[in-house]
Amino acid sequence: MSDAGDWVGDWSARRAALSPDRPALTDATTGESWTYAEMDARANRTARLLREFGVADGERVAVVSRNRPELVDLVFACGKTGGVFAPLSHRLAPPELAELFENVDPELVVVEEPFDGDVADAVPEDADVLSLTTDGDHRWDDFGAHVPDDDSPVETPDLSTDDPFMFLHTGGSTGTPKETVLTHGSVTWNATNTVTAWGLRPGDATPMVFPMFHTGGWNVLTMPLFHVGGHVVVARDFDPGEVLNLVEEYDASVLVAVPAVLRMMTEHDDWPDTDLSTLRFAKSGGGPCRRAVMETYWDRGVDLSQGYGLTECGPNNFAMPDGWDREKADSVGVPAMHVDARIVDGDGERVDQGEVGELELRGPHAAAGYWRAPEETADAFGVPAVDDPTTVDADDYWVSTGDLCRVDADGYHYIEGRKKNMFVSGGENVYPPEVEDALADHPGVSEVVVIGVPDDTWGTVGKAIVQGDDSLTVEDFDSFLDGRLARFKHPHHVAFVDDMPTSGPSKIDRDALRERFGGGTE
């Protein structure tokens, strides 16, 4: 075995040496649990399987599956062989999967049985495919049948922090998602940032509610908790009631979820009677969390605050300081230990404190770039345009987030929405999250999105797309917002939906709403 440079591939072995009997992973769907010693043994067996199929030294294994223990086995097995783990969304249609398979070019495909048909229509004919079975017949050989019995330590390669470890595709709702290249260094430094900035502890436990084809499923909490010796609970599917149940059953101390899930938990019948006393803190990510939802958690003694990240950088970049003031609740906090942040104008120059500009990030936790997308890598990461971004020393480059941000006098950062979502009405900048936050306080509004639509007088005006009381009118909102927001920020149109369309892990799909309602007066 090599004695240095193993990086993420050696995490399971080192944690097994430090905490062999501590619980590492639980499958809530089956009720099975494994210690760190048992997880390292599973990883060793899976590493031997990957080598049998040629997944080593930068070759890829693509996975299409819901959250399962085998995905964790594959992650650490990839680290032990030098292979690259590339989870793909099971929510994609076969043509979209086909494009991703072509780009990733995997040596092995592992697919959970419910998605056999979609993968069969998308995977190259000559690809090796193994099936993660549930019940019934399946199309390909069983993954478990190929895992050898030998769980002794495997020889691990010498790896650099610049070597690729994980491909995670972006959650874009238009076009084929890009594969973001996360290196061993990216994952290690993000875990370090999370442990040091959020104060993760050995023995912390969490239900993992993000899908494991998403950076939230891996790098928000799973990899940081495995780094520090925590306990992750996975399941094929989660609903808000089950999340509440698992918080209580496993004494969860940390919870991170998107705003919609956090809100639905508070609306569930079990909310009042669920014991939340073990939750040391909770984080909202993936979009702005309404203050009313945050207050509901605060009333239960849970320290809920907002986080911020993206697949290309982190995703954990900010933290709330100790004893933070609730008046700062709309912010995402201050930069983490090893994160540089700046706010720039359209020319790339820093803006003054309090002014809105684009947020740019830099640090060793940043991804290397996009796989086989040199122009897109150059645009987003500011690095030279090359097919393999791991060949570029990117330490001096800033990641362009595409998000608008401002910083207050205390260094707290406030996300003002996406650059593409901001609109100018009568010469004034309108930032939809500010309007949405104000409208969300209306008792008849469950959820709201504001988009800009054409207007003959003002150029662009706001349209509020509301999930809630469909008897509400523009005049009702005008009256409600008077004294809260400047008049030019008030929506001129309103439309209603039964449910908000989503993309990614329960994130509202603004592009779908813009396509449907962007004409102005519907």
Short mmCIF file of C-alpha atoms in Angstrom, two decimals:
data_model
loop_
_atom_site.label_atom_id
_atom_site.label_comp_id
_atom_site.label_asym_id
_atom_site.label_seq_id
_atom_site.Cartn_x
_atom_site.Cartn_y
_atom_site.Cartn_z
CA MET A 1 0.00 0.00 0.00
CA SER A 2 1.17 3.54 -0.65
CA ASP A 3 1.96 5.46 2.50
CA ALA A 4 1.08 9.00 1.39
CA GLY A 5 -1.01 10.96 -1.04
CA ASP A 6 -4.12 8.77 -0.81
CA TRP A 7 -6.46 11.71 -0.16
CA VAL A 8 -10.16 10.94 -0.27
CA GLY A 9 -9.51 7.30 -1.12
CA ASP A 10 -7.97 6.76 2.28
CA TRP A 11 -10.69 8.52 4.29
CA SER A 12 -12.65 5.36 4.98
CA ALA A 13 -9.53 3.50 6.16
CA ARG A 14 -8.30 6.35 8.34
CA ARG A 15 -11.69 6.98 9.87
CA ALA A 16 -12.06 3.23 10.45
CA ALA A 17 -8.74 3.31 12.30
CA LEU A 18 -9.82 6.28 14.39
CA SER A 19 -13.47 5.34 15.01
CA PRO A 20 -13.98 1.69 14.06
CA ASP A 21 -17.15 1.11 16.07
CA ARG A 22 -18.81 4.48 15.56
CA PRO A 23 -21.97 4.43 13.38
CA ALA A 24 -21.20 5.81 9.91
CA LEU A 25 -24.17 5.06 7.68
CA THR A 26 -27.76 3.94 8.10
CA ASP A 27 -30.16 2.92 5.34
CA ALA A 28 -33.52 4.05 6.68
CA THR A 29 -35.30 2.15 3.90
CA THR A 30 -34.02 -1.24 5.14
CA GLY A 31 -33.08 -0.36 8.72
CA GLU A 32 -29.48 -1.58 8.26
CA SER A 33 -26.54 0.32 9.75
CA TRP A 34 -22.77 0.08 9.35
CA THR A 35 -19.84 1.24 11.43
CA TYR A 36 -16.78 2.94 9.98
CA ALA A 37 -14.87 -0.34 10.10
CA GLU A 38 -17.66 -2.05 8.18
CA MET A 39 -17.86 0.78 5.63
CA ASP A 40 -14.13 0.54 4.93
CA ALA A 41 -14.48 -3.20 4.40
CA ARG A 42 -17.33 -2.58 1.96
CA ALA A 43 -15.21 0.00 0.15
CA ASN A 44 -12.33 -2.46 -0.20
CA ARG A 45 -14.62 -5.06 -1.75
CA THR A 46 -16.14 -2.49 -4.11
CA ALA A 47 -12.67 -1.25 -5.11
CA ARG A 48 -11.83 -4.76 -6.29
CA LEU A 49 -15.02 -4.77 -8.36
CA LEU A 50 -14.11 -1.43 -9.96
CA ARG A 51 -10.65 -2.67 -10.90
CA GLU A 52 -12.27 -5.70 -12.53
CA PHE A 53 -14.14 -3.29 -14.81
CA GLY A 54 -11.23 -0.91 -15.40
CA VAL A 55 -12.37 1.97 -13.18
CA ALA A 56 -9.00 3.31 -12.02
CA ASP A 57 -6.51 6.07 -12.79
CA GLY A 58 -9.06 8.67 -13.88
CA GLU A 59 -11.58 6.34 -15.56
CA ARG A 60 -15.23 6.88 -14.66
CA VAL A 61 -18.09 4.92 -13.13
CA ALA A 62 -21.49 6.47 -13.90
CA VAL A 63 -24.35 5.80 -11.50
CA VAL A 64 -28.10 6.31 -11.95
CA SER A 65 -29.77 5.66 -8.62
CA ARG A 66 -31.63 7.04 -5.69
CA ASN A 67 -29.78 7.36 -2.37
CA ARG A 68 -28.39 3.95 -1.38
CA PRO A 69 -25.43 2.61 0.65
CA GLU A 70 -23.84 1.29 -2.55
CA LEU A 71 -23.25 4.87 -3.70
CA VAL A 72 -21.11 5.49 -0.62
CA ASP A 73 -19.24 2.25 -1.33
CA LEU A 74 -18.55 3.46 -4.87
CA VAL A 75 -17.35 6.88 -3.72
CA PHE A 76 -14.68 5.48 -1.44
CA ALA A 77 -13.86 2.68 -3.85
CA CYS A 78 -13.17 5.30 -6.52
CA GLY A 79 -10.82 7.01 -4.15
CA LYS A 80 -9.02 3.74 -3.46
CA THR A 81 -8.54 3.01 -7.18
CA GLY A 82 -8.04 6.53 -8.50
CA GLY A 83 -11.32 6.22 -10.39
CA VAL A 84 -13.86 9.03 -10.80
CA PHE A 85 -17.40 8.82 -9.41
CA ALA A 86 -20.02 10.32 -11.77
CA PRO A 87 -23.61 10.17 -10.45
CA LEU A 88 -26.29 11.12 -12.98
CA SER A 89 -29.79 12.33 -12.20
CA HIS A 90 -32.44 9.63 -12.44
CA ARG A 91 -34.90 12.43 -13.17
CA LEU A 92 -33.45 13.08 -16.63
CA ALA A 93 -35.08 11.79 -19.80
CA PRO A 94 -33.25 9.16 -21.89
CA PRO A 95 -31.99 11.68 -24.51
CA GLU A 96 -30.52 13.84 -21.75
CA LEU A 97 -28.92 10.82 -20.10
CA ALA A 98 -27.51 9.73 -23.44
CA GLU A 99 -25.70 13.06 -23.86
CA LEU A 100 -24.26 12.80 -20.36
CA PHE A 101 -23.12 9.22 -20.94
CA GLU A 102 -21.38 10.33 -24.11
CA ASN A 103 -19.61 13.13 -22.27
CA VAL A 104 -18.65 11.13 -19.18
CA ASP A 105 -17.57 8.11 -21.27
CA PRO A 106 -17.71 5.66 -18.33
CA GLU A 107 -15.94 2.31 -18.08
CA LEU A 108 -18.84 1.04 -15.97
CA VAL A 109 -22.48 2.05 -15.48
CA VAL A 110 -24.33 1.13 -12.28
CA VAL A 111 -28.09 1.59 -12.38
CA GLU A 112 -30.82 1.08 -9.81
CA GLU A 113 -33.47 -1.29 -11.12
CA PRO A 114 -36.37 1.21 -11.35
CA PHE A 115 -34.41 3.15 -13.97
CA ASP A 116 -33.34 0.20 -16.11
CA GLY A 117 -35.55 1.27 -18.99
CA ASP A 118 -34.32 4.85 -19.18
CA VAL A 119 -30.70 3.76 -18.98
CA ALA A 120 -31.20 1.03 -21.57
CA ASP A 121 -32.43 3.70 -24.00
CA ALA A 122 -29.47 5.96 -23.24
CA VAL A 123 -26.34 3.93 -22.46
CA PRO A 124 -23.86 3.05 -25.24
CA GLU A 125 -24.37 -0.48 -26.52
CA ASP A 126 -20.85 -1.60 -25.64
CA ALA A 127 -20.93 -0.29 -22.04
CA ASP A 128 -20.62 -2.62 -19.06
CA VAL A 129 -23.72 -2.21 -16.90
CA LEU A 130 -24.54 -3.61 -13.47
CA SER A 131 -27.92 -3.40 -11.76
CA LEU A 132 -28.72 -2.38 -8.18
CA THR A 133 -31.77 -4.55 -7.70
CA THR A 134 -34.83 -4.14 -5.56
CA ASP A 135 -37.44 -6.80 -6.36
CA GLY A 136 -38.34 -8.58 -9.56
CA ASP A 137 -36.45 -9.10 -12.77
CA HIS A 138 -33.67 -6.84 -13.90
CA ARG A 139 -31.98 -6.28 -17.22
CA TRP A 140 -28.30 -6.60 -16.30
CA ASP A 141 -26.06 -8.59 -13.97
CA ASP A 142 -26.56 -7.91 -10.29
CA PHE A 143 -24.05 -5.45 -8.83
CA GLY A 144 -23.97 -7.30 -5.51
CA ALA A 145 -23.16 -10.61 -7.18
CA HIS A 146 -19.99 -9.09 -8.65
CA VAL A 147 -18.70 -7.66 -5.36
CA PRO A 148 -15.94 -10.02 -4.15
CA ASP A 149 -15.75 -11.38 -0.60
CA ASP A 150 -12.19 -10.13 -0.02
CA ASP A 151 -12.42 -7.05 2.17
CA SER A 152 -8.74 -6.83 3.07
CA PRO A 153 -6.97 -3.50 2.43
CA VAL A 154 -6.29 -2.73 -1.24
CA GLU A 155 -3.25 -1.06 -2.69
CA THR A 156 -4.08 2.59 -3.25
CA PRO A 157 -2.44 4.86 -5.83
CA ASP A 158 -0.45 7.97 -5.08
CA LEU A 159 -2.82 10.79 -5.89
CA SER A 160 -2.51 14.55 -6.10
CA THR A 161 -5.01 17.06 -4.76
CA ASP A 162 -5.41 18.06 -8.42
CA ASP A 163 -6.54 14.60 -9.54
CA PRO A 164 -10.25 14.31 -10.39
CA PHE A 165 -12.39 12.52 -7.85
CA MET A 166 -16.02 13.28 -8.69
CA PHE A 167 -18.03 14.57 -11.66
CA LEU A 168 -21.22 16.38 -10.63
CA HIS A 169 -23.44 17.82 -13.31
CA THR A 170 -24.96 21.23 -12.99
CA GLY A 171 -28.67 21.65 -12.39
CA GLY A 172 -29.35 23.85 -15.39
CA SER A 173 -32.90 23.63 -16.72
CA THR A 174 -31.97 24.45 -20.32
CA GLY A 175 -29.54 22.46 -22.43
CA THR A 176 -27.50 19.46 -21.36
CA PRO A 177 -26.02 19.90 -17.88
CA LYS A 178 -22.26 20.42 -17.71
CA GLU A 179 -20.08 17.97 -15.76
CA THR A 180 -18.19 19.82 -13.04
CA VAL A 181 -14.81 18.29 -12.15
CA LEU A 182 -14.28 18.09 -8.40
CA THR A 183 -10.74 17.11 -7.45
CA HIS A 184 -9.53 15.33 -4.33
CA GLY A 185 -8.44 18.75 -3.11
CA SER A 186 -11.85 20.32 -3.82
CA VAL A 187 -13.66 17.75 -1.71
CA THR A 188 -11.09 17.76 1.08
CA TRP A 189 -11.02 21.54 1.43
CA ASN A 190 -14.81 21.86 1.28
CA ALA A 191 -15.04 19.32 4.10
CA THR A 192 -12.43 21.28 6.05
CA ASN A 193 -14.34 24.53 5.52
CA THR A 194 -17.58 22.92 6.65
CA VAL A 195 -16.13 21.31 9.77
CA THR A 196 -14.31 24.46 10.88
CA ALA A 197 -16.94 27.06 9.92
CA TRP A 198 -20.09 25.17 10.92
CA GLY A 199 -18.57 23.46 13.94
CA LEU A 200 -19.31 19.86 12.95
CA ARG A 201 -18.44 17.34 15.66
CA PRO A 202 -17.64 13.63 15.85
CA GLY A 203 -20.92 11.81 16.29
CA ASP A 204 -23.07 14.47 14.59
CA ALA A 205 -25.98 12.81 12.78
CA THR A 206 -28.16 13.91 9.87
CA PRO A 207 -30.85 12.59 7.54
CA MET A 208 -29.53 13.19 4.01
CA VAL A 209 -32.49 14.73 2.19
CA PHE A 210 -30.58 15.89 -0.92
CA PRO A 211 -30.28 13.46 -3.86
CA MET A 212 -26.85 11.91 -4.28
CA PHE A 213 -26.54 13.04 -7.88
CA HIS A 214 -26.37 16.60 -6.54
CA THR A 215 -23.58 18.44 -4.74
CA GLY A 216 -25.99 18.81 -1.82
CA GLY A 217 -26.12 15.03 -1.47
CA TRP A 218 -22.34 14.74 -1.13
CA ASN A 219 -20.57 17.92 -0.25
CA VAL A 220 -23.01 19.81 1.93
CA LEU A 221 -22.86 17.23 4.72
CA THR A 222 -22.07 13.65 3.69
CA MET A 223 -18.36 14.05 2.94
CA PRO A 224 -17.78 16.57 5.77
CA LEU A 225 -19.47 14.25 8.27
CA PHE A 226 -17.47 11.24 7.08
CA HIS A 227 -14.38 13.42 7.44
CA VAL A 228 -15.10 14.25 11.07
CA GLY A 229 -16.69 10.93 12.07
CA GLY A 230 -20.42 11.63 11.87
CA HIS A 231 -23.48 9.54 11.05
CA VAL A 232 -25.43 9.89 7.77
CA VAL A 233 -28.92 8.43 7.29
CA VAL A 234 -30.02 7.79 3.70
CA ALA A 235 -33.26 6.55 2.15
CA ARG A 236 -34.66 5.99 -1.33
CA ASP A 237 -37.29 8.67 -0.84
CA PHE A 238 -37.95 11.25 1.84
CA ASP A 239 -41.12 13.09 2.71
CA PRO A 240 -41.34 15.84 5.34
CA GLY A 241 -43.01 13.54 7.87
CA GLU A 242 -40.26 10.95 7.54
CA VAL A 243 -37.57 13.61 7.95
CA LEU A 244 -39.21 14.63 11.23
CA ASN A 245 -39.37 11.01 12.31
CA LEU A 246 -35.69 10.40 11.50
CA VAL A 247 -34.58 13.54 13.32
CA GLU A 248 -36.18 12.13 16.45
CA GLU A 249 -35.24 8.46 15.89
CA TYR A 250 -31.54 9.09 15.23
CA ASP A 251 -31.05 12.12 17.51
CA ALA A 252 -30.10 14.23 14.51
CA SER A 253 -27.95 17.18 15.49
CA VAL A 254 -27.62 18.79 12.04
CA LEU A 255 -30.16 19.29 9.26
CA VAL A 256 -29.70 20.91 5.86
CA ALA A 257 -32.54 21.11 3.34
CA VAL A 258 -34.01 23.35 0.65
CA PRO A 259 -36.56 25.96 1.78
CA ALA A 260 -39.53 24.02 0.41
CA VAL A 261 -38.70 20.94 2.50
CA LEU A 262 -38.11 23.02 5.63
CA ARG A 263 -41.45 24.74 5.12
CA MET A 264 -43.33 21.49 4.48
CA MET A 265 -41.89 20.04 7.69
CA THR A 266 -43.44 22.91 9.66
CA GLU A 267 -46.80 22.29 7.97
CA HIS A 268 -46.81 18.54 8.69
CA ASP A 269 -49.19 17.17 11.33
CA ASP A 270 -46.23 15.71 13.27
CA TRP A 271 -44.42 19.05 13.58
CA PRO A 272 -45.84 20.09 16.99
CA ASP A 273 -45.08 16.75 18.66
CA THR A 274 -41.68 15.95 17.15
CA ASP A 275 -38.76 16.27 19.55
CA LEU A 276 -36.29 18.64 17.88
CA SER A 277 -34.16 19.21 20.96
CA THR A 278 -31.16 17.31 19.53
CA LEU A 279 -30.86 19.65 16.52
CA ARG A 280 -27.90 21.90 17.25
CA PHE A 281 -28.47 23.86 14.05
CA ALA A 282 -30.19 23.70 10.68
CA LYS A 283 -29.30 25.27 7.34
CA SER A 284 -31.40 26.29 4.38
CA GLY A 285 -29.80 26.05 0.96
CA GLY A 286 -30.76 26.17 -2.69
CA GLY A 287 -32.65 29.45 -2.56
CA PRO A 288 -33.90 32.12 -0.16
CA CYS A 289 -35.69 30.91 2.95
CA ARG A 290 -38.66 32.99 4.07
CA ARG A 291 -38.24 34.67 7.45
CA ALA A 292 -41.60 33.27 8.59
CA VAL A 293 -40.23 29.73 8.13
CA MET A 294 -37.04 30.62 9.99
CA GLU A 295 -39.02 32.05 12.87
CA THR A 296 -41.03 28.84 13.14
CA TYR A 297 -37.79 26.93 13.71
CA TRP A 298 -36.43 29.53 16.11
CA ASP A 299 -39.63 29.21 18.13
CA ARG A 300 -38.80 25.51 18.52
CA GLY A 301 -35.25 26.30 19.67
CA VAL A 302 -33.59 25.34 16.36
CA ASP A 303 -30.86 27.70 15.11
CA LEU A 304 -31.88 27.86 11.43
CA SER A 305 -29.87 30.10 9.11
CA GLN A 306 -29.21 30.37 5.40
CA GLY A 307 -26.28 28.85 3.55
CA TYR A 308 -24.92 29.49 0.11
CA GLY A 309 -23.04 27.43 -2.45
CA LEU A 310 -22.88 26.05 -5.93
CA THR A 311 -21.56 22.92 -7.60
CA GLU A 312 -18.65 24.86 -9.07
CA CYS A 313 -17.38 26.17 -5.74
CA GLY A 314 -17.83 24.49 -2.38
CA PRO A 315 -20.75 24.24 -2.02
CA ASN A 316 -20.18 25.51 1.54
CA ASN A 317 -18.77 29.04 1.43
CA PHE A 318 -20.29 31.03 4.28
CA ALA A 319 -21.22 30.63 7.93
CA MET A 320 -23.05 32.63 10.57
CA PRO A 321 -20.73 33.95 13.31
CA ASP A 322 -21.16 32.81 16.90
CA GLY A 323 -24.10 34.55 18.53
CA TRP A 324 -25.27 36.10 15.27
CA ASP A 325 -27.99 38.74 15.40
CA ARG A 326 -31.39 37.61 14.08
CA GLU A 327 -31.56 40.93 12.22
CA LYS A 328 -28.96 39.40 9.89
CA ALA A 329 -31.23 36.45 9.04
CA ASP A 330 -31.59 37.49 5.40
CA SER A 331 -27.84 37.09 4.91
CA VAL A 332 -25.76 33.97 4.29
CA GLY A 333 -23.15 35.07 6.81
CA VAL A 334 -19.45 35.72 6.42
CA PRO A 335 -16.91 33.76 4.35
CA ALA A 336 -15.68 30.45 5.74
CA MET A 337 -12.10 29.90 6.85
CA HIS A 338 -10.57 29.14 3.46
CA VAL A 339 -12.90 31.11 1.17
CA ASP A 340 -12.16 34.42 -0.51
CA ALA A 341 -15.19 36.43 -1.68
CA ARG A 342 -15.49 39.66 -3.61
CA ILE A 343 -18.29 41.66 -5.23
CA VAL A 344 -17.55 43.10 -8.68
CA ASP A 345 -19.23 45.21 -11.33
CA GLY A 346 -19.59 44.42 -15.02
CA ASP A 347 -15.95 45.35 -15.63
CA GLY A 348 -14.65 43.04 -12.91
CA GLU A 349 -13.86 45.91 -10.50
CA ARG A 350 -14.78 45.70 -6.83
CA VAL A 351 -17.87 47.66 -5.85
CA ASP A 352 -18.19 49.76 -2.70
CA GLN A 353 -19.61 48.33 0.50
CA GLY A 354 -23.38 48.06 0.31
CA GLU A 355 -23.51 48.18 -3.48
CA VAL A 356 -24.86 45.22 -5.45
CA GLY A 357 -22.58 43.37 -7.86
CA GLU A 358 -21.71 39.84 -8.91
CA LEU A 359 -20.36 37.51 -6.23
CA GLU A 360 -17.04 35.86 -7.11
CA LEU A 361 -15.39 33.18 -5.00
CA ARG A 362 -11.92 31.73 -4.72
CA GLY A 363 -10.30 29.02 -2.64
CA PRO A 364 -8.87 25.50 -2.64
CA HIS A 365 -12.41 24.10 -2.40
CA ALA A 366 -13.30 25.32 -5.92
CA ALA A 367 -13.84 22.80 -8.68
CA ALA A 368 -11.27 22.56 -11.45
CA GLY A 369 -13.79 23.45 -14.18
CA TYR A 370 -16.13 21.67 -16.57
CA TRP A 371 -15.24 18.40 -18.26
CA ARG A 372 -14.66 18.74 -22.00
CA ALA A 373 -16.20 22.21 -22.04
CA PRO A 374 -13.22 24.57 -22.45
CA GLU A 375 -15.12 27.72 -23.39
CA GLU A 376 -17.63 27.36 -20.57
CA THR A 377 -14.77 26.68 -18.14
CA ALA A 378 -12.97 29.81 -19.29
CA ASP A 379 -16.14 31.90 -18.85
CA ALA A 380 -17.06 30.64 -15.37
CA PHE A 381 -13.64 30.02 -13.86
CA GLY A 382 -11.52 32.57 -15.69
CA VAL A 383 -8.93 29.93 -16.58
CA PRO A 384 -7.49 29.08 -20.00
CA ALA A 385 -9.82 27.11 -22.29
CA VAL A 386 -8.73 23.44 -22.08
CA ASP A 387 -10.62 20.14 -22.27
CA ASP A 388 -9.14 18.79 -19.01
CA PRO A 389 -9.31 21.61 -16.43
CA THR A 390 -7.25 19.65 -13.88
CA THR A 391 -4.17 20.54 -15.94
CA VAL A 392 -4.56 24.23 -15.04
CA ASP A 393 -3.25 25.79 -11.82
CA ALA A 394 -6.35 27.72 -10.86
CA ASP A 395 -5.25 29.12 -7.49
CA ASP A 396 -5.26 32.71 -8.76
CA TYR A 397 -8.62 32.56 -10.56
CA TRP A 398 -12.04 33.59 -9.34
CA VAL A 399 -15.25 31.59 -9.91
CA SER A 400 -18.05 33.75 -11.32
CA THR A 401 -21.20 32.65 -9.50
CA GLY A 402 -23.76 34.53 -11.59
CA ASP A 403 -25.37 35.68 -8.32
CA LEU A 404 -25.86 39.27 -7.26
CA CYS A 405 -24.69 40.13 -3.78
CA ARG A 406 -23.98 42.97 -1.38
CA VAL A 407 -21.95 43.18 1.83
CA ASP A 408 -22.91 45.19 4.91
CA ALA A 409 -20.61 47.02 7.30
CA ASP A 410 -20.20 43.90 9.45
CA GLY A 411 -19.10 41.71 6.55
CA TYR A 412 -22.38 39.80 6.18
CA HIS A 413 -23.19 38.83 2.59
CA TYR A 414 -26.72 39.16 1.17
CA ILE A 415 -27.68 37.31 -2.02
CA GLU A 416 -29.91 39.50 -4.18
CA GLY A 417 -30.75 36.86 -6.78
CA ARG A 418 -29.37 35.71 -10.11
CA LYS A 419 -27.94 38.27 -12.52
CA LYS A 420 -30.29 36.96 -15.20
CA ASN A 421 -33.34 37.39 -12.93
CA MET A 422 -32.74 41.05 -12.08
CA PHE A 423 -34.67 43.49 -14.26
CA VAL A 424 -34.69 47.25 -14.80
CA SER A 425 -38.06 49.00 -14.48
CA GLY A 426 -38.13 52.66 -15.49
CA GLY A 427 -34.38 52.90 -14.98
CA GLU A 428 -34.48 51.31 -11.50
CA ASN A 429 -32.97 47.91 -10.63
CA VAL A 430 -35.47 45.41 -9.23
CA TYR A 431 -34.18 42.34 -7.40
CA PRO A 432 -36.93 39.66 -7.30
CA PRO A 433 -35.92 38.05 -3.95
CA GLU A 434 -36.58 41.34 -2.14
CA VAL A 435 -40.08 41.57 -3.63
CA GLU A 436 -40.76 37.88 -3.03
CA ASP A 437 -39.77 38.16 0.63
CA ALA A 438 -42.22 41.03 1.11
CA LEU A 439 -45.06 39.27 -0.72
CA ALA A 440 -44.44 36.02 1.19
CA ASP A 441 -45.53 37.80 4.38
CA HIS A 442 -49.07 38.10 2.98
CA PRO A 443 -51.29 35.52 4.73
CA GLY A 444 -52.77 34.41 1.40
CA VAL A 445 -49.41 33.56 -0.16
CA SER A 446 -47.87 30.11 0.30
CA GLU A 447 -45.09 30.60 -2.27
CA VAL A 448 -44.29 33.32 -4.77
CA VAL A 449 -41.87 34.01 -7.61
CA VAL A 450 -41.45 37.39 -9.30
CA ILE A 451 -40.28 37.68 -12.90
CA GLY A 452 -39.78 40.64 -15.20
CA VAL A 453 -42.14 40.99 -18.17
CA PRO A 454 -42.28 43.55 -21.04
CA ASP A 455 -44.13 46.81 -20.51
CA ASP A 456 -44.75 49.64 -23.02
CA THR A 457 -44.33 52.37 -20.41
CA TRP A 458 -41.60 51.16 -18.06
CA GLY A 459 -39.73 48.74 -20.32
CA THR A 460 -40.04 45.90 -17.79
CA VAL A 461 -42.32 45.41 -14.80
CA GLY A 462 -42.80 42.65 -12.27
CA LYS A 463 -45.25 39.79 -12.44
CA ALA A 464 -45.98 37.83 -9.25
CA ILE A 465 -46.62 34.13 -9.78
CA VAL A 466 -48.42 32.97 -6.66
CA GLN A 467 -49.24 29.67 -5.06
CA GLY A 468 -52.01 30.49 -2.63
CA ASP A 469 -55.32 32.39 -2.54
CA ASP A 470 -56.26 32.89 -6.20
CA SER A 471 -58.72 35.67 -5.36
CA LEU A 472 -55.85 38.07 -4.65
CA THR A 473 -55.42 40.96 -7.07
CA VAL A 474 -52.69 43.39 -8.06
CA GLU A 475 -54.54 46.02 -6.05
CA ASP A 476 -54.45 43.77 -2.97
CA PHE A 477 -50.69 43.45 -3.31
CA ASP A 478 -50.28 47.19 -3.93
CA SER A 479 -52.10 47.90 -0.68
CA PHE A 480 -50.10 45.28 1.21
CA LEU A 481 -46.74 46.52 -0.09
CA ASP A 482 -47.38 50.24 0.46
CA GLY A 483 -44.86 51.42 3.01
CA ARG A 484 -42.86 48.20 2.65
CA LEU A 485 -41.39 48.56 -0.83
CA ALA A 486 -40.86 51.40 -3.28
CA ARG A 487 -43.69 51.63 -5.82
CA PHE A 488 -41.48 50.72 -8.78
CA LYS A 489 -40.87 47.33 -7.14
CA HIS A 490 -44.58 46.47 -6.87
CA PRO A 491 -45.74 43.78 -9.32
CA HIS A 492 -47.97 45.03 -12.12
CA HIS A 493 -49.40 41.59 -12.91
CA VAL A 494 -50.30 38.47 -10.96
CA ALA A 495 -50.77 34.84 -12.03
CA PHE A 496 -51.59 31.73 -10.01
CA VAL A 497 -50.36 28.14 -9.98
CA ASP A 498 -51.52 25.12 -8.01
CA ASP A 499 -47.91 24.02 -7.48
CA MET A 500 -44.56 25.54 -8.34
CA PRO A 501 -42.54 23.62 -10.95
CA THR A 502 -39.25 22.34 -9.61
CA SER A 503 -35.82 21.47 -10.93
CA GLY A 504 -32.94 19.85 -9.06
CA PRO A 505 -33.57 18.97 -5.42
CA SER A 506 -36.97 20.66 -4.96
CA LYS A 507 -35.73 24.04 -6.23
CA ILE A 508 -38.32 26.22 -7.93
CA ASP A 509 -37.79 26.18 -11.70
CA ARG A 510 -37.80 29.88 -12.54
CA ASP A 511 -37.02 29.24 -16.20
CA ALA A 512 -40.18 27.15 -16.55
CA LEU A 513 -42.23 29.92 -14.93
CA ARG A 514 -40.61 32.54 -17.15
CA GLU A 515 -41.38 30.50 -20.24
CA ARG A 516 -45.01 30.05 -19.23
CA PHE A 517 -45.78 33.50 -17.80
CA GLY A 518 -43.21 35.80 -19.38
CA GLY A 519 -45.61 37.36 -21.88
CA GLY A 520 -46.81 40.04 -19.48
CA THR A 521 -50.54 39.92 -18.73
CA GLU A 522 -51.57 36.26 -18.47
#
